[in-house]
PDB file of C-alpha atoms in Angstrom:
ATOM      1  CA  MET A   1     -45.130  72.440 -53.591  1.00 74.00           C
ATOM      2  CA  GLN A   2     -44.244  68.839 -54.258  1.00 81.00           C
ATOM      3  CA  ALA A   3     -45.646  66.327 -51.793  1.00 80.00           C
ATOM      4  CA  PRO A   4     -43.097  64.965 -49.389  1.00 84.00           C
ATOM      5  CA  GLU A   5     -41.997  61.298 -49.546  1.00 89.00           C
ATOM      6  CA  PRO A   6     -42.924  59.250 -46.510  1.00 93.00           C
ATOM      7  CA  LEU A   7     -40.090  58.281 -44.130  1.00 93.00           C
ATOM      8  CA  ASN A   8     -39.747  55.621 -41.543  1.00 93.00           C
ATOM      9  CA  LEU A   9     -38.361  56.210 -38.008  1.00 91.00           C
ATOM     10  CA  ALA A  10     -36.652  52.915 -38.114  1.00 88.00           C
ATOM     11  CA  GLY A  11     -34.044  54.327 -40.526  1.00 92.00           C
ATOM     12  CA  THR A  12     -34.551  58.128 -40.542  1.00 94.00           C
ATOM     13  CA  PHE A  13     -34.932  59.998 -37.218  1.00 94.00           C
ATOM     14  CA  VAL A  14     -36.223  63.598 -36.927  1.00 95.00           C
ATOM     15  CA  ALA A  15     -34.103  66.410 -35.478  1.00 93.00           C
ATOM     16  CA  LEU A  16     -36.054  69.195 -33.834  1.00 92.00           C
ATOM     17  CA  ASP A  17     -34.159  72.440 -33.493  1.00 88.00           C
ATOM     18  CA  ALA A  18     -34.546  75.180 -30.796  1.00 86.00           C
ATOM     19  CA  GLY A  19     -37.162  76.984 -32.917  1.00 87.00           C
ATOM     20  CA  THR A  20     -39.834  75.308 -34.900  1.00 90.00           C
ATOM     21  CA  GLY A  21     -37.752  73.463 -37.478  1.00 90.00           C
ATOM     22  CA  ALA A  22     -37.681  69.751 -38.130  1.00 93.00           C
ATOM     23  CA  ARG A  23     -35.485  67.789 -40.562  1.00 93.00           C
ATOM     24  CA  PRO A  24     -34.849  64.157 -41.313  1.00 94.00           C
ATOM     25  CA  LEU A  25     -31.557  62.618 -40.139  1.00 93.00           C
ATOM     26  CA  PRO A  26     -30.698  59.268 -41.898  1.00 93.00           C
ATOM     27  CA  VAL A  27     -29.374  56.710 -39.504  1.00 92.00           C
ATOM     28  CA  SER A  28     -26.038  55.023 -40.221  1.00 91.00           C
ATOM     29  CA  PRO A  29     -23.572  53.102 -38.228  1.00 91.00           C
ATOM     30  CA  ALA A  30     -21.788  56.351 -37.347  1.00 91.00           C
ATOM     31  CA  PHE A  31     -24.989  58.215 -36.411  1.00 89.00           C
ATOM     32  CA  TRP A  32     -24.601  58.189 -32.628  1.00 82.00           C
ATOM     33  CA  GLN A  33     -20.923  59.109 -32.741  1.00 85.00           C
ATOM     34  CA  ALA A  34     -21.775  62.048 -35.078  1.00 87.00           C
ATOM     35  CA  LEU A  35     -24.642  63.173 -32.768  1.00 83.00           C
ATOM     36  CA  ASP A  36     -22.377  62.998 -29.680  1.00 79.00           C
ATOM     37  CA  ALA A  37     -19.655  64.980 -31.584  1.00 82.00           C
ATOM     38  CA  GLY A  38     -22.167  67.663 -32.624  1.00 82.00           C
ATOM     39  CA  THR A  39     -21.548  67.255 -36.336  1.00 88.00           C
ATOM     40  CA  LEU A  40     -25.297  66.825 -37.194  1.00 88.00           C
ATOM     41  CA  GLY A  41     -26.132  70.539 -36.581  1.00 85.00           C
ATOM     42  CA  ASP A  42     -28.675  71.870 -34.232  1.00 84.00           C
ATOM     43  CA  VAL A  43     -30.466  68.934 -32.615  1.00 87.00           C
ATOM     44  CA  THR A  44     -32.378  70.194 -29.599  1.00 90.00           C
ATOM     45  CA  ARG A  45     -34.631  67.083 -29.508  1.00 93.00           C
ATOM     46  CA  LEU A  46     -34.407  63.824 -31.432  1.00 94.00           C
ATOM     47  CA  VAL A  47     -37.509  61.911 -32.435  1.00 96.00           C
ATOM     48  CA  SER A  48     -36.810  58.194 -32.856  1.00 94.00           C
ATOM     49  CA  SER A  49     -38.153  54.693 -32.507  1.00 95.00           C
ATOM     50  CA  TYR A  50     -36.575  51.481 -31.366  1.00 93.00           C
ATOM     51  CA  GLY A  51     -37.803  47.886 -31.574  1.00 95.00           C
ATOM     52  CA  PHE A  52     -36.604  45.242 -29.221  1.00 96.00           C
ATOM     53  CA  ASP A  53     -37.736  41.868 -27.643  1.00 97.00           C
ATOM     54  CA  ALA A  54     -35.446  41.492 -24.637  1.00 97.00           C
ATOM     55  CA  ALA A  55     -34.041  43.671 -21.803  1.00 96.00           C
ATOM     56  CA  TRP A  56     -31.777  46.609 -22.846  1.00 96.00           C
ATOM     57  CA  PRO A  57     -28.134  45.839 -22.028  1.00 95.00           C
ATOM     58  CA  THR A  58     -27.491  49.390 -20.809  1.00 95.00           C
ATOM     59  CA  TRP A  59     -28.925  52.177 -18.667  1.00 95.00           C
ATOM     60  CA  GLU A  60     -28.951  55.665 -20.141  1.00 94.00           C
ATOM     61  CA  ARG A  61     -29.588  59.210 -19.056  1.00 93.00           C
ATOM     62  CA  HIS A  62     -30.123  62.575 -20.710  1.00 92.00           C
ATOM     63  CA  PRO A  63     -28.636  65.479 -18.603  1.00 91.00           C
ATOM     64  CA  ALA A  64     -29.931  68.116 -21.147  1.00 90.00           C
ATOM     65  CA  GLY A  65     -33.675  67.572 -20.426  1.00 94.00           C
ATOM     66  CA  GLU A  66     -36.674  65.225 -20.033  1.00 96.00           C
ATOM     67  CA  GLU A  67     -37.378  62.354 -22.417  1.00 97.00           C
ATOM     68  CA  ILE A  68     -40.697  61.100 -23.515  1.00 98.00           C
ATOM     69  CA  VAL A  69     -40.874  57.250 -23.980  1.00 98.00           C
ATOM     70  CA  LEU A  70     -44.124  56.201 -25.707  1.00 98.00           C
ATOM     71  CA  LEU A  71     -45.262  52.612 -26.210  1.00 98.00           C
ATOM     72  CA  LEU A  72     -46.144  51.821 -29.861  1.00 97.00           C
ATOM     73  CA  THR A  73     -46.546  48.115 -29.742  1.00 98.00           C
ATOM     74  CA  GLY A  74     -45.872  45.183 -27.294  1.00 98.00           C
ATOM     75  CA  ARG A  75     -45.236  45.954 -23.620  1.00 98.00           C
ATOM     76  CA  ALA A  76     -42.286  47.094 -21.638  1.00 98.00           C
ATOM     77  CA  THR A  77     -41.312  47.956 -18.022  1.00 98.00           C
ATOM     78  CA  LEU A  78     -39.222  51.054 -17.711  1.00 97.00           C
ATOM     79  CA  GLN A  79     -36.795  51.058 -14.794  1.00 97.00           C
ATOM     80  CA  LEU A  80     -35.949  54.479 -13.548  1.00 96.00           C
ATOM     81  CA  GLN A  81     -33.282  55.617 -11.047  1.00 95.00           C
ATOM     82  CA  ASP A  82     -32.407  58.974  -9.633  1.00 87.00           C
ATOM     83  CA  GLY A  83     -28.704  59.070  -8.786  1.00 77.00           C
ATOM     84  CA  GLU A  84     -27.983  56.042  -6.576  1.00 79.00           C
ATOM     85  CA  GLY A  85     -31.547  55.937  -5.266  1.00 85.00           C
ATOM     86  CA  PRO A  86     -33.977  52.947  -5.516  1.00 92.00           C
ATOM     87  CA  VAL A  87     -35.028  51.658  -8.819  1.00 93.00           C
ATOM     88  CA  ARG A  88     -38.709  52.365  -9.714  1.00 96.00           C
ATOM     89  CA  SER A  89     -40.556  50.342 -12.281  1.00 97.00           C
ATOM     90  CA  VAL A  90     -43.258  51.677 -14.562  1.00 97.00           C
ATOM     91  CA  ALA A  91     -45.158  49.226 -16.829  1.00 98.00           C
ATOM     92  CA  LEU A  92     -46.275  50.367 -20.201  1.00 98.00           C
ATOM     93  CA  THR A  93     -48.929  47.862 -21.372  1.00 98.00           C
ATOM     94  CA  ASN A  94     -51.315  49.817 -23.671  1.00 98.00           C
ATOM     95  CA  PRO A  95     -50.080  51.435 -26.924  1.00 97.00           C
ATOM     96  CA  GLY A  96     -50.124  55.234 -26.385  1.00 98.00           C
ATOM     97  CA  GLU A  97     -49.077  55.083 -22.767  1.00 98.00           C
ATOM     98  CA  TYR A  98     -45.928  57.071 -21.996  1.00 98.00           C
ATOM     99  CA  VAL A  99     -43.399  57.939 -19.371  1.00 97.00           C
ATOM    100  CA  LEU A 100     -41.824  61.309 -18.895  1.00 96.00           C
ATOM    101  CA  VAL A 101     -38.185  60.461 -17.748  1.00 96.00           C
ATOM    102  CA  PRO A 102     -36.775  63.259 -15.632  1.00 95.00           C
ATOM    103  CA  ALA A 103     -33.682  65.056 -16.890  1.00 94.00           C
ATOM    104  CA  GLY A 104     -30.601  63.250 -15.662  1.00 94.00           C
ATOM    105  CA  GLY A 105     -32.547  60.138 -14.478  1.00 95.00           C
ATOM    106  CA  TRP A 106     -31.084  56.789 -15.359  1.00 96.00           C
ATOM    107  CA  HIS A 107     -33.469  54.435 -17.213  1.00 97.00           C
ATOM    108  CA  THR A 108     -33.563  51.123 -18.917  1.00 97.00           C
ATOM    109  CA  ALA A 109     -36.280  48.862 -20.291  1.00 97.00           C
ATOM    110  CA  VAL A 110     -37.243  45.228 -19.924  1.00 97.00           C
ATOM    111  CA  THR A 111     -39.563  43.070 -22.121  1.00 97.00           C
ATOM    112  CA  ASP A 112     -40.000  39.559 -23.303  1.00 97.00           C
ATOM    113  CA  VAL A 113     -42.175  40.238 -26.322  1.00 97.00           C
ATOM    114  CA  PRO A 114     -41.662  42.213 -29.656  1.00 98.00           C
ATOM    115  CA  THR A 115     -41.914  45.900 -28.524  1.00 98.00           C
ATOM    116  CA  SER A 116     -41.573  49.209 -30.209  1.00 97.00           C
ATOM    117  CA  LEU A 117     -41.095  52.497 -28.325  1.00 97.00           C
ATOM    118  CA  LEU A 118     -41.077  56.118 -29.682  1.00 97.00           C
ATOM    119  CA  PHE A 119     -38.711  58.602 -28.048  1.00 97.00           C
ATOM    120  CA  VAL A 120     -38.463  62.294 -27.971  1.00 97.00           C
ATOM    121  CA  THR A 121     -35.008  62.793 -26.545  1.00 93.00           C
ATOM    122  CA  PRO A 122     -32.677  65.654 -25.692  1.00 90.00           C
ATOM    123  CA  GLY A 123     -29.790  63.703 -27.141  1.00 72.00           C
ATOM    124  CA  GLU A 124     -26.883  65.985 -26.263  1.00 77.00           C
ATOM    125  CA  GLY A 125     -24.677  64.634 -23.599  1.00 80.00           C
ATOM    126  CA  THR A 126     -26.428  61.244 -23.333  1.00 84.00           C
ATOM    127  CA  GLU A 127     -24.606  58.912 -21.019  1.00 87.00           C
ATOM    128  CA  HIS A 128     -24.690  55.014 -20.867  1.00 88.00           C
ATOM    129  CA  ARG A 129     -23.672  52.465 -18.236  1.00 91.00           C
ATOM    130  CA  PRO A 130     -24.022  48.627 -18.457  1.00 94.00           C
ATOM    131  CA  VAL A 131     -26.832  46.858 -16.677  1.00 92.00           C
ATOM    132  CA  THR A 132     -25.416  44.574 -14.036  1.00 82.00           C
ATOM    133  CA  PRO A 133     -27.089  41.650 -12.422  1.00 66.00           C
ATOM    134  CA  ALA A 134     -27.907  43.895  -9.341  1.00 55.00           C
ATOM    135  CA  GLY A 135     -29.607  46.417 -11.691  1.00 50.00           C
TER     136      GLY A 135
END
């Protein structure tokens, strides 16, 4: 068996299927559209990372299941909202800390420093809405 080449989550996410399979998914400008359209095959969970240094411009939610959001570097405050209920804030300040976002729960993130998060996401059916000044 030949040794595998190292990959980087910044440009190649990992698709986990309903069994025990995992496969790399190269990220392109059409990636999210292809995922939403179901043309990337069986993707029960998606492992990805995202670097940012300012508040996210959108809220998102994943009706298909819970999402793990793990702090790799920096710091971030996750804002969580169930339906139209109150917004709860959870600060991630130490690498390795994570939040388990409930299925269908709206969430966004805020930071003012370079930050990187790792996600394990049930991507199917993901929805977005813009962040408004009121939240």
